[in-house]
XYZ file of C-alpha atoms in Angstrom:
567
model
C 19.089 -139.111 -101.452
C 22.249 -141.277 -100.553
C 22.597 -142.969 -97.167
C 24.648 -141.001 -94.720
C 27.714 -143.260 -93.858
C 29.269 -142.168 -90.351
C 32.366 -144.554 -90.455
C 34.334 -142.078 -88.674
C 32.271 -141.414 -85.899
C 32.772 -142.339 -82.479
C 31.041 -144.693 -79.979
C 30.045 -148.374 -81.612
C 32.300 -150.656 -82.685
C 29.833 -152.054 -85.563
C 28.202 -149.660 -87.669
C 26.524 -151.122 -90.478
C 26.785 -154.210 -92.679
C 28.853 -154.577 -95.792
C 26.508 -153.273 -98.901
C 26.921 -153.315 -102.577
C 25.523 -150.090 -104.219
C 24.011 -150.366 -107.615
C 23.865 -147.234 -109.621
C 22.194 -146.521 -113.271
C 22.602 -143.007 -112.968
C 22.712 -140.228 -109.653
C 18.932 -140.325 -109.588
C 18.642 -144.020 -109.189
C 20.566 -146.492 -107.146
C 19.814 -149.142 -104.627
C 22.132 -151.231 -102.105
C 22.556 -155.040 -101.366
C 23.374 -156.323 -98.041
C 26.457 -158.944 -98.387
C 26.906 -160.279 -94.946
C 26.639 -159.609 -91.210
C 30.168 -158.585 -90.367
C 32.274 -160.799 -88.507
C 34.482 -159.874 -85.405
C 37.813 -160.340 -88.012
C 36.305 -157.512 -89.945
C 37.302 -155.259 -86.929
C 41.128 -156.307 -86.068
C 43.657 -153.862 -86.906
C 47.286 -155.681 -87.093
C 46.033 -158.612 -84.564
C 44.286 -156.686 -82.133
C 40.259 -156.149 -81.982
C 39.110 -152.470 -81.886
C 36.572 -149.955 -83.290
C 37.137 -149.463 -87.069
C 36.715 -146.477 -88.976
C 37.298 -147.703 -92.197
C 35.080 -150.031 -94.706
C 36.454 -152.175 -96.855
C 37.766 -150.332 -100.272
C 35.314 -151.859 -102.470
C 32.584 -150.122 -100.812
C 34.274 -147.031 -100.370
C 35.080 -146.650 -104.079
C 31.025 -146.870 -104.774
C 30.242 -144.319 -102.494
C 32.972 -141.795 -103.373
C 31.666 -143.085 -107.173
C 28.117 -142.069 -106.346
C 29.044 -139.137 -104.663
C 31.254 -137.856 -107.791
C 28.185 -138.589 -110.662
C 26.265 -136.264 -107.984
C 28.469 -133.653 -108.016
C 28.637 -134.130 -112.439
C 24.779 -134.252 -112.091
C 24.511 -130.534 -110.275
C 27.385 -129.293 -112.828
C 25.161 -130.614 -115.534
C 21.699 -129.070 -114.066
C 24.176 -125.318 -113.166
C 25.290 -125.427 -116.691
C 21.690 -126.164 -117.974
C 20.336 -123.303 -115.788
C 23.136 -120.789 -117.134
C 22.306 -121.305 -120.680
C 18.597 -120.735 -120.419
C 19.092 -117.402 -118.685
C 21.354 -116.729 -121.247
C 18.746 -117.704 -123.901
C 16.241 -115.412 -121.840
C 18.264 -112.313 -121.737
C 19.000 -112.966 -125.583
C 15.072 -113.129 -126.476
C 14.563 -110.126 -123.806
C 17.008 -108.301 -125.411
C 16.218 -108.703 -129.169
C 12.257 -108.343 -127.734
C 13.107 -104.059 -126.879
C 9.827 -104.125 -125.595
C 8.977 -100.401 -123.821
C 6.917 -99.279 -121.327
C 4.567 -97.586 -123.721
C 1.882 -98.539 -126.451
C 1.711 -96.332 -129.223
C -1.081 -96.913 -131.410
C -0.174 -95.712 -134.637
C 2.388 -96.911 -136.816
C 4.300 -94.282 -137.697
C 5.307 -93.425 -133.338
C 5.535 -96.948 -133.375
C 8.227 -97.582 -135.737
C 10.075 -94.650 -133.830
C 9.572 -95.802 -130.306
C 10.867 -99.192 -131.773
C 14.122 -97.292 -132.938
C 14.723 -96.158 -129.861
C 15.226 -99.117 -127.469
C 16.731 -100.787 -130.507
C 19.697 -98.474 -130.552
C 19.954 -98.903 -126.690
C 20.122 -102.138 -126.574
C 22.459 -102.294 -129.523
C 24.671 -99.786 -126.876
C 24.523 -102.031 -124.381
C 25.936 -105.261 -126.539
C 28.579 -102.886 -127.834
C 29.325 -102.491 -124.170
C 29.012 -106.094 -122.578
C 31.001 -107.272 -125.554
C 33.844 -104.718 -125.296
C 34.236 -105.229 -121.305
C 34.309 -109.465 -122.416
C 37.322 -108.764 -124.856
C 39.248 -106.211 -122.580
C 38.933 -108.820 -120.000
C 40.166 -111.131 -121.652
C 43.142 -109.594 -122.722
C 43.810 -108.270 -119.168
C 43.589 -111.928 -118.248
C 45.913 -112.912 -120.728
C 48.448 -109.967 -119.851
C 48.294 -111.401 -116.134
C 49.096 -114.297 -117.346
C 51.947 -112.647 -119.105
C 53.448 -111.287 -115.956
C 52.106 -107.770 -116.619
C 51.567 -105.512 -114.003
C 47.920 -105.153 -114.522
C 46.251 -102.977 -110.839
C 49.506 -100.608 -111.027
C 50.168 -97.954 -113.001
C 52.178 -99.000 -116.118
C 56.224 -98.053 -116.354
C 55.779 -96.056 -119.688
C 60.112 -96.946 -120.271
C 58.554 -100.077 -121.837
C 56.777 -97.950 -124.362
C 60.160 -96.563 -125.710
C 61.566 -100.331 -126.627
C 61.439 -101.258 -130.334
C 58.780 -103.423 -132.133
C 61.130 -106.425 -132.694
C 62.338 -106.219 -129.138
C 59.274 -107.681 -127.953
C 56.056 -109.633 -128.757
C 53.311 -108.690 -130.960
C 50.977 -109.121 -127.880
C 53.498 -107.112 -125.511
C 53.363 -104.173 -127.977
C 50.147 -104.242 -128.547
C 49.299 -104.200 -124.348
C 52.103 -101.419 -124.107
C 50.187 -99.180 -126.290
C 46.945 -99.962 -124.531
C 48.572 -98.724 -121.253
C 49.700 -95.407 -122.742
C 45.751 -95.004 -124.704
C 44.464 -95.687 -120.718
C 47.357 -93.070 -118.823
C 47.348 -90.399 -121.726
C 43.688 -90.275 -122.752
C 41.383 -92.591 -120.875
C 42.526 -92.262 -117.435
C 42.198 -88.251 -117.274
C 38.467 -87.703 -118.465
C 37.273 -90.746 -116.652
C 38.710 -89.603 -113.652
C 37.421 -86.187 -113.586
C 33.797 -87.867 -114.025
C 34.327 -89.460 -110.909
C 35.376 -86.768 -109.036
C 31.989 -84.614 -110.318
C 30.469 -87.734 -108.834
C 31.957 -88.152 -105.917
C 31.415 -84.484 -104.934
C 27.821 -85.055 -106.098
C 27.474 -88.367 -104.020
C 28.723 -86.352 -100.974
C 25.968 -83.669 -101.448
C 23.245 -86.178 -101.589
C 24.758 -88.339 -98.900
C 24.545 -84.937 -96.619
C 21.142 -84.458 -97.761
C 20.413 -88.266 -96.456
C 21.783 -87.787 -92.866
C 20.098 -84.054 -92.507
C 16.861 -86.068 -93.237
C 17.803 -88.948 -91.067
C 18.820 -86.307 -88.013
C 15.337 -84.512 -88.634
C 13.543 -87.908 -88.404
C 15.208 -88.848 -85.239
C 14.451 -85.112 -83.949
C 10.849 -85.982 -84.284
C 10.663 -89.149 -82.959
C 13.040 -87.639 -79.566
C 10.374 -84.756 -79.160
C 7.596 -86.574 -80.010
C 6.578 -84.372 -82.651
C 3.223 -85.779 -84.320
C 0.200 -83.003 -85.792
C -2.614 -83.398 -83.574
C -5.948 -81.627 -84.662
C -8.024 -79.541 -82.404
C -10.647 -81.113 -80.786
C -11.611 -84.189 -83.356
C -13.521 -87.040 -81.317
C -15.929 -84.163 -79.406
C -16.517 -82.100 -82.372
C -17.254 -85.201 -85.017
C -19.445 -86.655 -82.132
C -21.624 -83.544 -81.294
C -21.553 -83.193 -85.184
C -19.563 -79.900 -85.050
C -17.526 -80.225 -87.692
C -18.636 -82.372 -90.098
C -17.601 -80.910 -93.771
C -19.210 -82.187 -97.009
C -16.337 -84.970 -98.305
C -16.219 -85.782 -102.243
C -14.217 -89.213 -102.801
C -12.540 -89.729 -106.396
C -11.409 -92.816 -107.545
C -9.680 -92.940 -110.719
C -9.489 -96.233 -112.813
C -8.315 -97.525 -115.654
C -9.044 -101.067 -116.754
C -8.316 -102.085 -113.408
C -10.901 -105.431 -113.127
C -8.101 -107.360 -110.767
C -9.063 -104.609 -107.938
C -11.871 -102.623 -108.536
C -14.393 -104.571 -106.300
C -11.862 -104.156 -102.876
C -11.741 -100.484 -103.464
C -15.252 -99.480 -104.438
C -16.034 -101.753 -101.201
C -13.327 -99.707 -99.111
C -14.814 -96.068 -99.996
C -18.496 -97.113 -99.088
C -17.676 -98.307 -96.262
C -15.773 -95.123 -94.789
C -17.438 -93.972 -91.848
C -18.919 -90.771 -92.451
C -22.429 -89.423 -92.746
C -23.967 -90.615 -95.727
C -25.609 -87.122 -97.024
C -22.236 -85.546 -96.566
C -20.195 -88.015 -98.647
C -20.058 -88.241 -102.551
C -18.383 -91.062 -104.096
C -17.413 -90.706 -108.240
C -15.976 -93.742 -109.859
C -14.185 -91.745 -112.606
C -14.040 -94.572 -114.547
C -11.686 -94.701 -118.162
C -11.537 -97.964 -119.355
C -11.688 -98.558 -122.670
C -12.543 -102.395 -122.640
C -16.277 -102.609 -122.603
C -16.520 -105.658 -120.234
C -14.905 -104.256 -117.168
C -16.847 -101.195 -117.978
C -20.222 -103.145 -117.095
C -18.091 -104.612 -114.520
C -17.399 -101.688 -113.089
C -21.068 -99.862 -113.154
C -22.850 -102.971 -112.158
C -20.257 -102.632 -109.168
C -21.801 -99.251 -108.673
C -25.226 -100.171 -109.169
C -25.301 -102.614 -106.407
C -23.848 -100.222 -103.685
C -26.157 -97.491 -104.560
C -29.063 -99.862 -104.059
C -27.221 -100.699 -100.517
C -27.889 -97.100 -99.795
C -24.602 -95.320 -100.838
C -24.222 -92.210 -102.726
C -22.074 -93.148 -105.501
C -21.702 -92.503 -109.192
C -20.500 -93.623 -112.219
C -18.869 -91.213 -114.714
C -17.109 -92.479 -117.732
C -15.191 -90.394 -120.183
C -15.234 -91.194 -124.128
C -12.164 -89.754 -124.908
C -9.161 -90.327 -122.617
C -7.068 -86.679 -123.255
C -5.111 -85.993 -120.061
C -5.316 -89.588 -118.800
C -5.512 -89.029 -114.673
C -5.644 -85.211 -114.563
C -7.945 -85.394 -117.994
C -9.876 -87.324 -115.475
C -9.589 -85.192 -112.505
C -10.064 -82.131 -114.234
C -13.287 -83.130 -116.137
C -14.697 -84.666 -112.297
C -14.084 -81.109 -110.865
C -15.982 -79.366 -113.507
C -19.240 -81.220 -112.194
C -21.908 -78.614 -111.167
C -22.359 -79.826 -107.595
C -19.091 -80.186 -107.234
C -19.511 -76.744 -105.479
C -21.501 -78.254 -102.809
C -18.428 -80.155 -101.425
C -15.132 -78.533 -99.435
C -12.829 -81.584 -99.538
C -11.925 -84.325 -101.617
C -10.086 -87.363 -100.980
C -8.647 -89.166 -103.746
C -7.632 -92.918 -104.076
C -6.229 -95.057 -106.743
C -7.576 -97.975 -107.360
C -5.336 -100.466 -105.783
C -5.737 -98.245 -102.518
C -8.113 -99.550 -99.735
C -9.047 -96.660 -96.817
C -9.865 -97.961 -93.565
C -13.274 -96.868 -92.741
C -12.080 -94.119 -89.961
C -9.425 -92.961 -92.808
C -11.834 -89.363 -92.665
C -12.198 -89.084 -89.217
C -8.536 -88.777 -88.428
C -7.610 -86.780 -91.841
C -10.476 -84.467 -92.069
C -10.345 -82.777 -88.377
C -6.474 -81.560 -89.159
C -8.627 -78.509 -91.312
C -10.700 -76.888 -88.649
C -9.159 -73.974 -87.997
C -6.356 -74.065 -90.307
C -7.372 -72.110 -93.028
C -4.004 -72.040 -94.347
C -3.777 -76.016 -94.611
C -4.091 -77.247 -97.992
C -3.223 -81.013 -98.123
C -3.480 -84.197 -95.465
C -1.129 -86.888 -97.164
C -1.497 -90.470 -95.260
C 1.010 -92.904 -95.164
C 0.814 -96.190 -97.569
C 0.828 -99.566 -96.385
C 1.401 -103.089 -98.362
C -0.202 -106.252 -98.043
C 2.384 -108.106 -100.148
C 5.391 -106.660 -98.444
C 6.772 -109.947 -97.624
C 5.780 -111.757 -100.754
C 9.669 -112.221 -102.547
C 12.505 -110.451 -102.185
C 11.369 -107.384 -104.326
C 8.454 -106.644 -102.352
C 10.734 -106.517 -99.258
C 13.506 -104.044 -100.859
C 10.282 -101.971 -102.010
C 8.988 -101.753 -98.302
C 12.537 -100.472 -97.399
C 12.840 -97.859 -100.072
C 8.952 -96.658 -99.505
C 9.367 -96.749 -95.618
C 12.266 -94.441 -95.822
C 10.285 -92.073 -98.169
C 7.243 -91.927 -95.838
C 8.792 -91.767 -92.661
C 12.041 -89.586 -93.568
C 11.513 -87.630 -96.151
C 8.030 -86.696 -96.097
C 7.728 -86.638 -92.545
C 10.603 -84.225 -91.748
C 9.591 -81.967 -95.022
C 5.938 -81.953 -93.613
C 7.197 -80.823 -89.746
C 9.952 -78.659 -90.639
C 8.707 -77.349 -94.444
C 5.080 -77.710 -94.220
C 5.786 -79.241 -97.899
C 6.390 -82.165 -99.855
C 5.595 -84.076 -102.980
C 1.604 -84.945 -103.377
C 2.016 -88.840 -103.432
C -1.379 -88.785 -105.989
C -3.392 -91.046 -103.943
C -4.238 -91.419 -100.252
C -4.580 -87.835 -99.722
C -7.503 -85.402 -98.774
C -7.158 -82.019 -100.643
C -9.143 -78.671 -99.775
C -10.997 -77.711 -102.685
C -10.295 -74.365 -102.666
C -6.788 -75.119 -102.738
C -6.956 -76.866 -105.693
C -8.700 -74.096 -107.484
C -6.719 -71.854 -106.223
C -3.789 -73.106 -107.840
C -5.192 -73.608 -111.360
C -6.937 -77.247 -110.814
C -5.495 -80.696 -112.491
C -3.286 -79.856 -115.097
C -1.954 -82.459 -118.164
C 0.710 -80.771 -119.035
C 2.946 -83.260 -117.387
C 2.846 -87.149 -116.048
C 3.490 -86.139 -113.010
C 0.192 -83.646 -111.947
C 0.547 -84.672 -108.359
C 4.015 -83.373 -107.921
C 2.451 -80.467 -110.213
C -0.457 -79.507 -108.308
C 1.900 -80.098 -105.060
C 4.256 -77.442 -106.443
C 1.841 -74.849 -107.401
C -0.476 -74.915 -104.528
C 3.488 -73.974 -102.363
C 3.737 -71.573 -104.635
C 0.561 -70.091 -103.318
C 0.955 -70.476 -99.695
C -0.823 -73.707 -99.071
C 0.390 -75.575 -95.863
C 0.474 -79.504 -96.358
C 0.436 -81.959 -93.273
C 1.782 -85.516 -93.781
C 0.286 -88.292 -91.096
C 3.221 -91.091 -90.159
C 0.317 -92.934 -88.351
C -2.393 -92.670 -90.442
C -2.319 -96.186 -93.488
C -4.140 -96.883 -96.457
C -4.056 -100.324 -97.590
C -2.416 -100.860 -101.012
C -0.141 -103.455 -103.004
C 3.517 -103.772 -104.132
C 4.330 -104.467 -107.947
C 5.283 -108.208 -107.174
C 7.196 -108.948 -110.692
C 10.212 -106.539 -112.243
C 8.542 -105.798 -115.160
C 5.563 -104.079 -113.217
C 8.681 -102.318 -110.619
C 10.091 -100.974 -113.881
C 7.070 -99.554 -115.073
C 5.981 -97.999 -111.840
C 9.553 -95.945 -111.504
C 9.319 -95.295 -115.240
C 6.140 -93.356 -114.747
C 7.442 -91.750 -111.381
C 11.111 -90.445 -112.733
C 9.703 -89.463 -116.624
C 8.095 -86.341 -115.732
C 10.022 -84.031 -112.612
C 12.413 -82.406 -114.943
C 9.752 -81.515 -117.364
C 7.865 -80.463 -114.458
C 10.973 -78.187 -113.316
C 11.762 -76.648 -116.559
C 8.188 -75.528 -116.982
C 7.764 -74.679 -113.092
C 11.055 -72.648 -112.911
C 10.236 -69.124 -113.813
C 6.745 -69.513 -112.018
C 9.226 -70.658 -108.557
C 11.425 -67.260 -109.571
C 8.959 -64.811 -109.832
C 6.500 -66.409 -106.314
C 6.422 -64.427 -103.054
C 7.597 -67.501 -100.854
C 10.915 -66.746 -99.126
C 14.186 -67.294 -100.382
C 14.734 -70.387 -98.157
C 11.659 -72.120 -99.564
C 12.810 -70.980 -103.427
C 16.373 -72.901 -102.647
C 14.547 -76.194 -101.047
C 12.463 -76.140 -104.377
C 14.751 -75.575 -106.554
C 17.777 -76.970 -105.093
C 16.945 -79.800 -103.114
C 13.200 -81.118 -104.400
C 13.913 -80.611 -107.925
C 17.886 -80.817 -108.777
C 19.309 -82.881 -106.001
C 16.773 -85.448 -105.349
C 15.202 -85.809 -108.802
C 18.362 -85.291 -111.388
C 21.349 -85.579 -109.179
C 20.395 -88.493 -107.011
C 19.064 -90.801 -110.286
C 22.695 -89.104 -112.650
C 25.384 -90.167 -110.178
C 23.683 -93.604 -109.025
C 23.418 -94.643 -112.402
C 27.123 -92.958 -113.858
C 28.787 -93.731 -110.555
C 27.972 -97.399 -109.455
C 26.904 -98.846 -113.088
C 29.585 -97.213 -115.677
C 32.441 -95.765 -113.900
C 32.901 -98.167 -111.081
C 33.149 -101.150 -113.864
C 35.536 -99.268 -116.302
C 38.268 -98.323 -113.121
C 38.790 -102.341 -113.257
C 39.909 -102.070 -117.189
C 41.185 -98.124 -116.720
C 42.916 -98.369 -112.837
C 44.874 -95.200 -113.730
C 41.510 -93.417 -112.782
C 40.947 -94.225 -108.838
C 38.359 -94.337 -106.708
C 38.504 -94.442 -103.194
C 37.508 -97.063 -100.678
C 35.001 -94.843 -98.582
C 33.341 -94.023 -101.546
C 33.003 -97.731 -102.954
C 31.878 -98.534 -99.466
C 32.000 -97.169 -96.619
C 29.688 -94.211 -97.474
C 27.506 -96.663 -99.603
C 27.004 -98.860 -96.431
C 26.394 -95.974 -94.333
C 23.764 -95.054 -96.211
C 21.822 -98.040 -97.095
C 22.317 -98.525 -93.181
C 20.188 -95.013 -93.172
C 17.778 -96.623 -95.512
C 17.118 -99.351 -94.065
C 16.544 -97.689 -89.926
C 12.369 -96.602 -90.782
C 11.979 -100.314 -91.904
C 11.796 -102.652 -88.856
C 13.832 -106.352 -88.814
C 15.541 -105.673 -92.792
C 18.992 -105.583 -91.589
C 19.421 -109.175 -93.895
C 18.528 -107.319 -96.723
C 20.817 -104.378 -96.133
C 23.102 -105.212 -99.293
C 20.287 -105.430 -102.016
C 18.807 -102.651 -100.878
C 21.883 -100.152 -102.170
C 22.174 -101.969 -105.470
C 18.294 -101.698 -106.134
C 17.839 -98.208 -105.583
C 20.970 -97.680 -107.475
C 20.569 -99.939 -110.371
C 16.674 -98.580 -110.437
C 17.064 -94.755 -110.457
């Protein structure tokens, strides 16, 4: 790093010796004392006092130095810039997907697929680089370019003006007469949609700080006395459901046999459906060793995959002593339960026949790993302690969360069991167990240990799999939500605000509003949008977001673009 040359500050009347710098390139230079300087080097037009100034000879090396710096970070910037760019390209012409299709035939249509998309979007990025261009160049022109165009100009005759002028004049009239109208109606659907879901936000929020005013928290009846005297202690079945999973399989096998419950009340399965033989002697030696410690745990693995987690589920229920057991608590296997996880879910059912489903609250180990990790935290934390908790006090429902939850057996049976009729079965179970009167219970203060996705590529595969399957779920739930017995204010929460609004509306008007027509007003400004939607609203909300989260207030801008650019 270059020496730090303070010739204008204050104080000493010397500072420093005349030097020489010698230079090869910014990375490597070196200086050369000259001389001690001499009380002449310090009179200004015959009088002695403090200089400020070094000779010029000096000066011109260090403002020399200082400029190949500057050339040296424009060189590294533009380096940078043009690998990204060669990244993107190589992402891009890549179209990798989310899925793995074995045979060739799907293969060569899933292929298609991204393909065209991805064609769409260079269609896109290229037209938005020429319009911009020639709205630069009409700037440039003296156009009026952010007002709406005097259409008299349109009437003057080709020779009159410029090729480019007539050309621009025409675009104006394609943007009033037949752009400007459809995109802005678009935007108005959106807007009135945005408003809707913004509502939806700050009924949530104002339930949330209801709660937390009033204290409002489920408490079961009588839990430390009656697990103590051994009242009430139910027979507990534990599911874990894997899947090639050799990164975490140890922690969470560990985690389960080490709950604290009675041991010849508590099942373990390690449903187990990995199809790569090593981590499936992994796996079972895994087991092996904790049954000879003395827990009751088994090892079940499936030959053929069909249903992939419910398949797995489903074929665990059908076990004969399954019958034996009232609850079961199920845990992915990136999830870690502390070992008192059962003693402060499994006392909320005595004497609640009616309950059907404890849901505990996720917590992250890697929440402060990068930036992603942190904007996760904010979106998850607003999930938990919003929306679930204000559905749970006020509804007595929400969405099943498929892992770090303790169901009641009956309830599931009740309801028809695991189904694989969708990729979502835990909102599907969740839905049909309402349907028949089950109660659910969500606990704010009750954590299992789990992990963020820590790269994009695993983010975007995680929302993939949670936002593929809720419309498929709706259009094959609808008549069933119809034709129930629940009341008609339940019917219009299911239909209207857990299916439509929050899974079609919310993900439709992020994505048409903020990423398609917010970008084409700046090329179409006939079509308007106004301020408070662009952002006051916007930063109201994320503002909303961001309250369950504790000390994220830095990260209050990303927050709004990831969950829009995301959904």
């Amino acid at each position: 790093m270059a020496p730090k040359f303070e010739w204008w500050a204050k104080g000493n009347s010397r500072k420093g010796t005349p030097v020489v710098v010698k230079m090869e390139n910014p990375n490597n230079w070196s200086m050369v004392e000259l001389e001690s300087p001499s009380d002449q080097d310090f009179l200004v037009e015959g009088r002695r006092e403090k200089s400020r100034n070094k000779n010029a000879r000096q000066l011109t090396w260090v403002l020399l130095l200082k400029a190949h710096r500057a050339a040296g970070c424009l060189t590294s910037l533009g380096s940078a810039l043009i690998a990204l760019g060669t990244a993107v390209r190589r992402r891009i012409a890549a179209g990798r997907t989310d899925t793995e299709i074995s045979s060739s035939s799907a293969a060569v249509i899933n292929k298609s697929k991204p393909r065209l998309f991805y064609t769409c979007l260079k269609v896109f990025l290229l037209l938005s680089l020429m319009l911009l261009a020639f709205e630069t160049a009409a700037y440039f022109k003296g156009w009026s370019h952010f007002r709406t165009p005097n259409l008299q100009l349109l009437q003057l005759p080709f020779g009159s003006k410029g090729f480019f002028d007539w050309v621009y004049t025409h675009w104006m009239l394609l943007r009033v007469e037949y752009l400007a109208p459809p995109l802005q109606f678009l935007a108005n659907a959106c807007i009135v949609l945005f408003l809707i879901q913004s509502l939806d936000r700050l009924i949530l929020c104002l339930g949330c700080f209801w709660i937390r005013f009033k204290k409002i928290k489920p408490v079961p009846k009588n839990p430390i006395s009656d697990l103590e005297s051994g009242f009430f202690l139910p027979m507990v079945l534990v599911q874990i459901p894997m899947c090639n999973e050799k990164e975490v399989y140890q922690q969470s096998i560990a985690a389960v046999c080490n709950l604290d419950w009675p041991k010849t009340k508590l099942l373990i399965q390690i449903l187990d459906d990995s199809d790569d033989p090593i981590t499936q002697s992994l796996i079972r030696e895994e087991v092996h060793k904790w049954q000879k410690e003395g827990a009751r745990i088994v090892y079940r693995h499936r030959v053929n995959r069909e249903g992939y987690k419910a398949g797995n589920l489903k074929s665990a229920m059908n076990c004969s002593y399954v019958k034996d057991y009232e609850f079961v608590a199920i845990f992915d296997a990136d999830f870690q339960p502390l070992p008192d996880f059962l003693k402060k879910t499994i006392p909320h059912f005595k004497d609640n026949e009616e309950l059907g489903l404890v849901q505990a609250r996720w917590s992250f180990v890697n929440k402060e790993e990068n930036l992603l990790t942190r904007l996760q935290n904010i979106n998850l934390a607003f999930h938990f302690e919003v929306e679930q908790q204000v559905n749970s006090v006020f509804l007595n429902f929400f969405g099943f969360n498929g892992t770090a939850g303790v169901w009641r057996i009956k309830a599931l049976e009740d309801s028809g069991g695991w189904l694989e009729r969708t990729t979502v079965e835990d909102m599907d179970i969740a839905v049909r167990a309402h349907l028949h009167g089950w109660k659910f219970i969500f606990l704010n203060d009750v954590e299992c240990i789990c992990e963020l996705p820590e790269s994009y590529e695993a983010y975007r595969k995680q929302q993939h799999r949670w936002h593929s399957g809720p419309m498929q779920l709706f259009r094959l739930c609808l008549p069933a939500v119809i034709k129930s017995k629940i009341s008609i204010g339940k019917k219009f929460n299911l239909i209207f605000l857990f299916f439509l609004l929050r899974k079609l509306i919310l993900p439709f008007y992020s994505f048409t509003l903020f990423c398609i027509i917010l970008p084409m007003t700046m090329f179409v400004p006939e079509a308007e949008l106004p301020a408070w939607v662009v952002c006051y609203i916007p930063a109201t909300m994320s503002f909303l977001n961001i309250l369950p989260a504790r000390n994220r207030f830095l990260l209050l801008s990303p927050t709004f673009s990831l969950r829009t650019q995301c959904l």
